[in-house]
Short mmCIF file of C-alpha atoms and ligand atoms in Angstrom, two decimals:
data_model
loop_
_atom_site.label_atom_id
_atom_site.label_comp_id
_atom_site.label_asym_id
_atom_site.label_seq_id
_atom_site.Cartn_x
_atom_site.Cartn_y
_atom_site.Cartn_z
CA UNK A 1 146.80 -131.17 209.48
CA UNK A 2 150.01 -133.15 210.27
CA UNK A 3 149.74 -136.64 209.45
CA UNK A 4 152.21 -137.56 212.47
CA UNK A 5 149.53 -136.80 214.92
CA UNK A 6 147.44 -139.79 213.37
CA UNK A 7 149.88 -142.53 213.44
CA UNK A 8 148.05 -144.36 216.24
CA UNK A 9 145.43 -144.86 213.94
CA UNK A 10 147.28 -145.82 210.11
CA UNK A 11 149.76 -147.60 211.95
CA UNK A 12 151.98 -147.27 208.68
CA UNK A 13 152.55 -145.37 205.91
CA UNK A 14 149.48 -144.20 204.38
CA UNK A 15 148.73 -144.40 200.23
CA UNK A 16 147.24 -140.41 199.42
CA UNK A 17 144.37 -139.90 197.47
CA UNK A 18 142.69 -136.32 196.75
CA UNK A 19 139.36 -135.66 195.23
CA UNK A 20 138.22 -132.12 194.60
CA UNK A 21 134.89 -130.23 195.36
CA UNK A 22 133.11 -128.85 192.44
CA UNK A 23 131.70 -125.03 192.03
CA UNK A 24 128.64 -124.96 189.14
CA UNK A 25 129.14 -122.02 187.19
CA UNK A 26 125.82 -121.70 185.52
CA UNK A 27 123.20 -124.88 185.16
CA UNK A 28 121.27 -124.95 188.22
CA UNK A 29 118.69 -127.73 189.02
CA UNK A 30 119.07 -128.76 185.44
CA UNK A 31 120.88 -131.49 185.61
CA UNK A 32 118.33 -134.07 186.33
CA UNK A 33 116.15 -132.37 183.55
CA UNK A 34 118.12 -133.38 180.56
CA UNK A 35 119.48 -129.88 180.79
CA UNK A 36 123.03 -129.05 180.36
CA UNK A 37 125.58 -127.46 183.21
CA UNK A 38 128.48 -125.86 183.25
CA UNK A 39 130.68 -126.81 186.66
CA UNK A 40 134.56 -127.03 187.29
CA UNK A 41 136.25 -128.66 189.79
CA UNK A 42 138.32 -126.63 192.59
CA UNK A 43 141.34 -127.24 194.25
CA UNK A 44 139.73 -127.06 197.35
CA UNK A 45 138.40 -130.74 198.52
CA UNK A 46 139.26 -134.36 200.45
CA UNK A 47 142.38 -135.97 201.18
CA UNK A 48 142.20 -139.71 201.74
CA UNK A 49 145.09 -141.00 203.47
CA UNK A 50 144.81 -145.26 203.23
CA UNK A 51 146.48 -148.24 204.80
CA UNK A 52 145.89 -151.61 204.90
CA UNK A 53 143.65 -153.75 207.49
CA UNK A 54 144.10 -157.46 207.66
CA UNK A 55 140.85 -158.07 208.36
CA UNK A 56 137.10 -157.19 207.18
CA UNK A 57 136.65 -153.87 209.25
CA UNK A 58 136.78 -150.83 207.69
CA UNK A 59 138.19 -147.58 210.24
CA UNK A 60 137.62 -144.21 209.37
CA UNK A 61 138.42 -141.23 210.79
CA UNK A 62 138.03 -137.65 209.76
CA UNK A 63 139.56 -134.54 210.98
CA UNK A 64 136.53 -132.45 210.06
CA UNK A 65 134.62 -134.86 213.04
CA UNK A 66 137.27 -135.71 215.35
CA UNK A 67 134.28 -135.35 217.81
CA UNK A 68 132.46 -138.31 216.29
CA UNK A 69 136.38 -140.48 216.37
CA UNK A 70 136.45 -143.38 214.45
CA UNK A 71 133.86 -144.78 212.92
CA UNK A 72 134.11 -148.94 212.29
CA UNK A 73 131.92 -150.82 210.49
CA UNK A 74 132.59 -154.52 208.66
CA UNK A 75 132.40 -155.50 205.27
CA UNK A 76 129.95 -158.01 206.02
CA UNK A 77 127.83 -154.96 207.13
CA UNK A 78 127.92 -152.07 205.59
CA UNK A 79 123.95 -150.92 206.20
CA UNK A 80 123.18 -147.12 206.55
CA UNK A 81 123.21 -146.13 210.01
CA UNK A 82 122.56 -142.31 211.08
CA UNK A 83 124.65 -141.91 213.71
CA UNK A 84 127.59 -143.01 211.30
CA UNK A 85 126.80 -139.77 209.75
CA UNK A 86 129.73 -138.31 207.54
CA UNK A 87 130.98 -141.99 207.50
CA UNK A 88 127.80 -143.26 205.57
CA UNK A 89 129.60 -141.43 202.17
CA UNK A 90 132.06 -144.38 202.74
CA UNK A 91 130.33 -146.88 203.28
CA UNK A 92 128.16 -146.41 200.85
CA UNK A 93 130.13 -146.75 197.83
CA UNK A 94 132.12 -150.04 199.82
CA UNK A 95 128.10 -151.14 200.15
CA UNK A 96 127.35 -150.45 196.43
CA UNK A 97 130.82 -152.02 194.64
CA UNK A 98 130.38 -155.11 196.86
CA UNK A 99 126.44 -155.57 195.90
CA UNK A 100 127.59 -154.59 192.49
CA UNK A 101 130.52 -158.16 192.33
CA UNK A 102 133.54 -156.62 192.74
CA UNK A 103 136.20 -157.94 195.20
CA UNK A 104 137.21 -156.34 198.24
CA UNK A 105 139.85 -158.59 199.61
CA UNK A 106 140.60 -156.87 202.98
CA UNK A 107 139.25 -153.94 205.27
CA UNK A 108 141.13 -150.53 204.73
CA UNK A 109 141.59 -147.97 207.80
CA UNK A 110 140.95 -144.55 206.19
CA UNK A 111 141.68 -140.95 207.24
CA UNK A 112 139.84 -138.07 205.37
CA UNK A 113 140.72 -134.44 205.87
CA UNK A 114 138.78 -131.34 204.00
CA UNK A 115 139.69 -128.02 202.93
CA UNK A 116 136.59 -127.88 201.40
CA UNK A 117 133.46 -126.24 203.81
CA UNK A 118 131.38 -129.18 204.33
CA UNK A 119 127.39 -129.03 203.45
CA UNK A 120 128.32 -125.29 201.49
CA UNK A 121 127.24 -126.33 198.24
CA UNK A 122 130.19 -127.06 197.22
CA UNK A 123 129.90 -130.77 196.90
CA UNK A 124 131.69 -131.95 200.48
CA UNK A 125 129.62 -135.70 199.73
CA UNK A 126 130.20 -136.09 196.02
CA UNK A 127 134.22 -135.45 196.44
CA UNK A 128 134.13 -138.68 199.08
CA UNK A 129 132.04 -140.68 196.82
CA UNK A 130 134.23 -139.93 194.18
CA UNK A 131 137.35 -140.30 196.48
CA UNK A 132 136.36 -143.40 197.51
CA UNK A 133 135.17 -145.19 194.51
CA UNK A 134 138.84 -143.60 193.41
CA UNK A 135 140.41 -145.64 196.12
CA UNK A 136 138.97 -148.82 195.95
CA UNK A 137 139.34 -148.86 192.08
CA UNK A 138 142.53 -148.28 192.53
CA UNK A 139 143.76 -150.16 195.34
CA UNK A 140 141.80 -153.31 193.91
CA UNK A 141 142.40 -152.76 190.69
CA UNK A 142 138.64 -152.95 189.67
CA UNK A 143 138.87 -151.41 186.18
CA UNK A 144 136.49 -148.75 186.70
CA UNK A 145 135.87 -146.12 183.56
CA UNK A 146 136.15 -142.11 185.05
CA UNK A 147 132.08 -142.49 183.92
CA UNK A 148 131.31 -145.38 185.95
CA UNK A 149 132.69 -143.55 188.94
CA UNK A 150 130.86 -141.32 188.33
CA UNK A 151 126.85 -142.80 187.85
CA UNK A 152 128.37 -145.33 190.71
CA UNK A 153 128.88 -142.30 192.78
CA UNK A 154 125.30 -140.68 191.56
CA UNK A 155 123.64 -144.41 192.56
CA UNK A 156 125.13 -143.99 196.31
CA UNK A 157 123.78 -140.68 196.64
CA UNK A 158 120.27 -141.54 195.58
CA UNK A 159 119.93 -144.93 196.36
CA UNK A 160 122.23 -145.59 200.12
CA UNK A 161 122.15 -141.72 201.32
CA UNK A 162 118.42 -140.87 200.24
CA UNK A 163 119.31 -137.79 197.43
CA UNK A 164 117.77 -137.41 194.07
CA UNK A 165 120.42 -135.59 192.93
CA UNK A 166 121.47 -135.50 189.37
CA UNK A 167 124.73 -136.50 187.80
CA UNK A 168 126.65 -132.57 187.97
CA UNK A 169 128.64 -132.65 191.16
CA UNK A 170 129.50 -136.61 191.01
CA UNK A 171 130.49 -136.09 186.93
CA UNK A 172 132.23 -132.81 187.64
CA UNK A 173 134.66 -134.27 190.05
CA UNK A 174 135.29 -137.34 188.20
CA UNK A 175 136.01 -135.54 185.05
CA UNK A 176 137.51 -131.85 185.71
CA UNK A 177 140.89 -130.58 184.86
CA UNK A 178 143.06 -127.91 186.00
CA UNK A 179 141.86 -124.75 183.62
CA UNK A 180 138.80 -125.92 182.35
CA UNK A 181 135.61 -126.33 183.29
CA UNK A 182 133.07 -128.99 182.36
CA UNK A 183 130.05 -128.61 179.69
CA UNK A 184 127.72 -131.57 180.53
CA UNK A 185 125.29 -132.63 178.36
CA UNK A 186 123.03 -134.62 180.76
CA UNK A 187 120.52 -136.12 178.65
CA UNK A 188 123.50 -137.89 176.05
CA UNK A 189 125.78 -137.81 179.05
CA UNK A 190 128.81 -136.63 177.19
CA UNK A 191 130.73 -133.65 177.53
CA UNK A 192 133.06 -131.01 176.11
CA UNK A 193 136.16 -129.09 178.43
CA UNK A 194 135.66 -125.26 177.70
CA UNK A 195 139.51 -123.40 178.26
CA UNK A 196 138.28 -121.50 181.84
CA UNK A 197 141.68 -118.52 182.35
CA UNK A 198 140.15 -115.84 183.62
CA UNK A 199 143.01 -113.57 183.29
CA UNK A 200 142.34 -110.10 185.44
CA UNK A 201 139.74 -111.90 186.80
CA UNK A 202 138.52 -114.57 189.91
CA UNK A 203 136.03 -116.26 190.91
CA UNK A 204 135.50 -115.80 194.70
CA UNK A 205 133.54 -117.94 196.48
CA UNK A 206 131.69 -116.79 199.67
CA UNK A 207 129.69 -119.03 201.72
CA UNK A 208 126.71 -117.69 203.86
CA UNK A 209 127.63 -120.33 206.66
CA UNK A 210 124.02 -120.94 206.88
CA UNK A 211 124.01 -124.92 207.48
CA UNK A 212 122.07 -126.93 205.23
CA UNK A 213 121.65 -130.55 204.92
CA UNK A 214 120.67 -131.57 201.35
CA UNK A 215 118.88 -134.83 202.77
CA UNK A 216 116.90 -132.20 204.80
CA UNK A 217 116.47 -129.69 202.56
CA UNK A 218 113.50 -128.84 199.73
CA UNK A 219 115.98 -130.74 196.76
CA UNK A 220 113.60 -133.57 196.33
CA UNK A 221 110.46 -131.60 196.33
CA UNK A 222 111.27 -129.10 193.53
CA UNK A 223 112.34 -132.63 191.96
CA UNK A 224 108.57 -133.56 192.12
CA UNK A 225 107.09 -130.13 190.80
CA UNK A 226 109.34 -130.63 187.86
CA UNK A 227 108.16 -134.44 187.01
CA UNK A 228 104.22 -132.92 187.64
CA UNK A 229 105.21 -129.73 185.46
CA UNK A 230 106.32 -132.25 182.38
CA UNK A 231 102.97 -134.50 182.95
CA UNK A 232 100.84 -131.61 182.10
CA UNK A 233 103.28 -130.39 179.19
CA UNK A 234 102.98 -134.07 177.70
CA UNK A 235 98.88 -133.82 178.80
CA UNK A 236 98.57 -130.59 176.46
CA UNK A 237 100.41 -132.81 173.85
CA UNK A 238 104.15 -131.44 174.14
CA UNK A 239 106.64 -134.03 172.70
CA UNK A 240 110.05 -133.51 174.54
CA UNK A 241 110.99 -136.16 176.80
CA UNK A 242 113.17 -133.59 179.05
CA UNK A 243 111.65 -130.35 180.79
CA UNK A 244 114.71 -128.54 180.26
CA UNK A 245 114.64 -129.25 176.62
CA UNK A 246 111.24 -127.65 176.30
CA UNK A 247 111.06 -123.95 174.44
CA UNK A 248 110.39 -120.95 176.74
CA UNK A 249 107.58 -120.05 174.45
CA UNK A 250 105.90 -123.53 174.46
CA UNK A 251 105.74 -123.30 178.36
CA UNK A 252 104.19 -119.60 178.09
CA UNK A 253 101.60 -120.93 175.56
CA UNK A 254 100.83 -123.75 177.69
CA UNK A 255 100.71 -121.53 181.20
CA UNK A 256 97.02 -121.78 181.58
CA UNK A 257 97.18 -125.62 181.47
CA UNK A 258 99.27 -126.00 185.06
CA UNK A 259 97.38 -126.37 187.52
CA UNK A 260 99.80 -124.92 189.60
CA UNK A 261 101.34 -121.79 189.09
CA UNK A 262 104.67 -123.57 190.77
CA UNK A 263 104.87 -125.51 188.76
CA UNK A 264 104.91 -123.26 185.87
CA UNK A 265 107.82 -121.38 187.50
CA UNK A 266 109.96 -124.46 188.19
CA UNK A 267 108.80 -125.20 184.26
CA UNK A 268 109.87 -121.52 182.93
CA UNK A 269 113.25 -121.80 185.12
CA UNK A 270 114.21 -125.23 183.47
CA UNK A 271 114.11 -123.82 180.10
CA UNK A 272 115.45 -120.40 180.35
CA UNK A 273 118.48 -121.77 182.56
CA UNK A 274 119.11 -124.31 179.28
CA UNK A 275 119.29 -121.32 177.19
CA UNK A 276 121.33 -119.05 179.64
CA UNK A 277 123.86 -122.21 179.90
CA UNK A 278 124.48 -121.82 176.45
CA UNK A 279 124.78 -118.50 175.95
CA UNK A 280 127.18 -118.49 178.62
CA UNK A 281 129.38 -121.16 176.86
CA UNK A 282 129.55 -119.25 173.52
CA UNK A 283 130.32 -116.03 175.54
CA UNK A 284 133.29 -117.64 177.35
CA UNK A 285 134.53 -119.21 174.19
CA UNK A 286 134.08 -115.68 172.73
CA UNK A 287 136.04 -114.13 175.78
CA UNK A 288 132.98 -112.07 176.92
CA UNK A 289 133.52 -112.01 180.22
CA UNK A 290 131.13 -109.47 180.66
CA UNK A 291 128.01 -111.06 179.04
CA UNK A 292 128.98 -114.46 180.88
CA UNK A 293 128.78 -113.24 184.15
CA UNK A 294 125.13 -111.09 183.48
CA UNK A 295 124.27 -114.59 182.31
CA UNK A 296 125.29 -115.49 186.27
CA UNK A 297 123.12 -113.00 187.44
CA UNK A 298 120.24 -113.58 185.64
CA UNK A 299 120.18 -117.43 186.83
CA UNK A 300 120.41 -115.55 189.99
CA UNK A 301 117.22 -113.97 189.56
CA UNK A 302 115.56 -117.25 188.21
CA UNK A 303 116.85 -119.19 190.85
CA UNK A 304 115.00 -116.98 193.84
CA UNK A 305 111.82 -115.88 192.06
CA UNK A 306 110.88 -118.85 189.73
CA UNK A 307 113.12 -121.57 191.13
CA UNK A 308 112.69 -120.43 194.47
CA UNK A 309 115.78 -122.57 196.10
CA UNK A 310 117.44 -119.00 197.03
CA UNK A 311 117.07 -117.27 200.86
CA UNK A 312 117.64 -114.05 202.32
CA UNK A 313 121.67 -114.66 203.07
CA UNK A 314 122.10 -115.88 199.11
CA UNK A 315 120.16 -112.90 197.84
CA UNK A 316 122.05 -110.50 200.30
CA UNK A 317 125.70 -111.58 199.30
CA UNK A 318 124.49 -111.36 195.55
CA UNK A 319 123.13 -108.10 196.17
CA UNK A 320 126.57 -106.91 198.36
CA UNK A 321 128.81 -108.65 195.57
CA UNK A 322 127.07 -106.74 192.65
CA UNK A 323 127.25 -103.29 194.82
CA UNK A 324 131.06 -104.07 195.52
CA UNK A 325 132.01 -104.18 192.16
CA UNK A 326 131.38 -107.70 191.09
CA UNK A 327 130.58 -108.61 186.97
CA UNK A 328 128.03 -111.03 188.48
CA UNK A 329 127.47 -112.91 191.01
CA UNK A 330 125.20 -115.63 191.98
CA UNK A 331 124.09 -118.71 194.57
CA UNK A 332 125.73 -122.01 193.33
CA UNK A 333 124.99 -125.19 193.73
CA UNK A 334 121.26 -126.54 195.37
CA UNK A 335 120.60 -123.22 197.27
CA UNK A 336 118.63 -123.25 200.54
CA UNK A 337 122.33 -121.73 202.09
CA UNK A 338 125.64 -122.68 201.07
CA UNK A 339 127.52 -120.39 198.79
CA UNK A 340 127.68 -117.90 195.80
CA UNK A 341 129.82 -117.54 193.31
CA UNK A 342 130.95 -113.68 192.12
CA UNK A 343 133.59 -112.74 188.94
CA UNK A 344 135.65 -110.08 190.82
CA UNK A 345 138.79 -108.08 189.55
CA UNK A 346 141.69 -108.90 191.17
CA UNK A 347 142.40 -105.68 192.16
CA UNK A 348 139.78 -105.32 193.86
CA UNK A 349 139.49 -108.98 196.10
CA UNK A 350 140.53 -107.45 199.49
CA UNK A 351 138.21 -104.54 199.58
CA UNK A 352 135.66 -106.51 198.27
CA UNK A 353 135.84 -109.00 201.11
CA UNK A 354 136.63 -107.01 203.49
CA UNK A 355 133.50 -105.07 203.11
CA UNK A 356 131.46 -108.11 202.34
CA UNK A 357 131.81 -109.16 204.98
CA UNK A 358 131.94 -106.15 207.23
CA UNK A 359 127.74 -105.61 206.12
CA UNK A 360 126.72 -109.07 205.76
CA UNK A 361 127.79 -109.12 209.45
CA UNK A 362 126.03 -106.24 210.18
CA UNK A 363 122.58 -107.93 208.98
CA UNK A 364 123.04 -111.24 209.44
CA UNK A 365 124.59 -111.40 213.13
CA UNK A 366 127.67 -113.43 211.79
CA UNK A 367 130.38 -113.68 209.26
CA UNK A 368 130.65 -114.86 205.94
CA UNK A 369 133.58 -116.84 204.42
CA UNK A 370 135.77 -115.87 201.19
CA UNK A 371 137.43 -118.21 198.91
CA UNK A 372 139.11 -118.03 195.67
CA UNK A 373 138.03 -121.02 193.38
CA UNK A 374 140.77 -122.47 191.70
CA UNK A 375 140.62 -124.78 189.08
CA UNK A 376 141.39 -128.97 189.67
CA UNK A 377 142.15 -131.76 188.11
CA UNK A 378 139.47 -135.09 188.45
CA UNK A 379 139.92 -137.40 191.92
CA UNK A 380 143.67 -138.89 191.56
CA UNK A 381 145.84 -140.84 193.77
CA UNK A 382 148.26 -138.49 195.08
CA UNK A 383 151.61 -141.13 195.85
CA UNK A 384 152.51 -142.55 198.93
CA UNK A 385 153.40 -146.78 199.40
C1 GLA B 1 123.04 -130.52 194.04
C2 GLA B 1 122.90 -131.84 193.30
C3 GLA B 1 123.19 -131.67 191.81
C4 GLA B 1 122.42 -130.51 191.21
C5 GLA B 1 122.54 -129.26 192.07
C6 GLA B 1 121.64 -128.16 191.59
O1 GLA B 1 124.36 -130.12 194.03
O2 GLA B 1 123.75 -132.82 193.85
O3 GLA B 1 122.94 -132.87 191.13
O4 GLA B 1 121.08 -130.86 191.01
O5 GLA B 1 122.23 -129.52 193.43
O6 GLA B 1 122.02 -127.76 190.31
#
């Protein structure tokens, strides 16, 4: 992108913001379970590039829609409107400080560019929120905490754009750093940074470029299974408050109780995907990279057969990655299309896409796309007047 060819529309120099996307390395769909995940943010994400407005409209623009052109809406209105589509992120968190008290003086014309695919699983709408709330506490000087950015962020998702996500993506992006990744305890909210050098080694991202729109997607329903498969746990007299924090061996003992075997699944992934996130902590502190990334294929497994978020072009690049060499590999993120995550050698990443790529052609009727994930720091302002 070349920031000249926009001048008709900042009108001056621009203030830079960037916010990065977020890859989960293991803790999937646990994360509004009281479980704990284990993301880090990438150095792939959003640009914001701001100026000042003189009056209560807000322009935005984004080079990832140039088809939609620039969206306007006023502070004095800031309501959800489909058609505003990628431009509802923005708005959104502008909606939410306002309604919250804090001052907005002035309307802002904003530019957003992404190197980040958008709706891959890879958190394209949390990195905006995150940007934006970024922005506005900064340009405004509202005095937001990293943690209120992020629940503020989680609240716009749920509440303005219609997700029941959890906290991961929105948490992940507010609090990553460049060589670590993030172990979130979502229950206590609180986490720890876990060093994340993999040497020898990379994680490659490769998304199925199946589209997938979360809003659209199966997310809140596996939501409900999991609030039904905790009623009947607490029926059958089971005393933890968060399915995720319920014993494998409980649930097993309990299986005949459910009366639906779904729900047992969703139940049996919560738990054993706590466990697995653990493991996978200590064997990354331990510098087993080897029995970390089995842990990625096992939530693999649990993820298509008990989870059941996974599809034929997830399964297939997990199945291509593993056959290519791979230590483990894995869908990240919600599922339902979007991306996986594999540990390859580096030795070995242009053979392994190359051929990837080559066969998931051949079945699928299209390409995949490889990325390295690299870690980030949080959202930042970038420079600029
Ligand atoms: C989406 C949500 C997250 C999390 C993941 C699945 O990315 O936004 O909160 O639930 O799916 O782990």
């Amino acid at each position: 992108m070349n920031l000249k060819d926009y001048k008709w529309f900042l009108k001056g120099t621009p203030k830079e913001f960037f916010s990065p996307g977020r890859v989960n390395l293991i803790g999937e769909h646990i994360d509004y379970l009281g479980g704990e995940v284990f993301p880090i943010a990438i150095d792939l994400g959003t640009f914001a590039y701001i100026t000042k407005r003189d009056d209560k409209e807000i322009h935005m623009l984004s080079t990832a829609f140039e088809d939609i052109g620039v969206v306007t809406s006023s502070l004095n209105d800031l309501s959800f409107k489909k058609e505003d589509n990628w431009a509802n992120f923005i708005k959104g968190v502008f909606q939410y400080l306002w309604q919250q008290g804090y001052n907005i003086p002035h309307g802002l014309n904003i530019l957003l560019h992404s190197t980040l695919p958008i709706g891959a699983g890879l958190s394209s709408s949390a990195s905006i929120e995150v940007l934006m709330m970024t922005v506005l506490n900064h340009l405004f000087d509202l005095q937001l905490t990293q943690k209120q950015m992020a629940l503020f962020s989680k609240d716009v998702e749920n509440n303005y754009i219609g997700v029941n996500s959890g906290i991961m993506d929105q948490y992940a992006i507010a609090f990553g750093q460049k060589d670590y990744a993030v172990h979130l305890n979502t229950s206590t909210l609180t986490h720890e940074l876990v060093p994340f050098i993999l040497k020898d080694y990379v994680v490659m991202i490769v998304n199925t470029n199946k589209k997938r729109a979360l809003s659209e997607s199966k997310y809140n329903e596996r939501r409900t299974e999991c609030d039904e498969a905790l009623k009947t746990l607490h029926q059958a007299g089971v005393k933890e408050q968060d399915l995720a924090r319920v014993p494998l061996d409980t649930i097993e003992q309990y299986k005949d109780q459910f009366n639906d075997i779904n729900h047992y699944k969703r139940a049996r992934h919560a738990s054993s995907e706590q466990s697995r996130v653990l493991e996978a902590v200590d064997a990354l502190k331990q510098n087993d990279l080897s029995g970390f990334s089995t842990l990625l294929t096992a939530t693999h497994m649990s993820l298509k057969n008990d989870f059941e978020v996974s599809c034929d072009e997830l399964d297939l690049l997990v199945d291509l990655s593993l056959k290519e060499g791979a230590l483990g590999a894995r869908m990240t993120g919600a599922g339902f299309g979007g991306c996986i995550i594999a540990i390859v050698h580096q030795n070995i990443i242009e053979s392994f896409k190359s051929n990837i790529i080559d066969r998931y052609a051949n079945i699928i009727g299209y390409e995949p796309s490889c990325y390295i994930a690299n870690t980030s720091d949080h959202a930042k302002y970038v420079g600029g007047n």
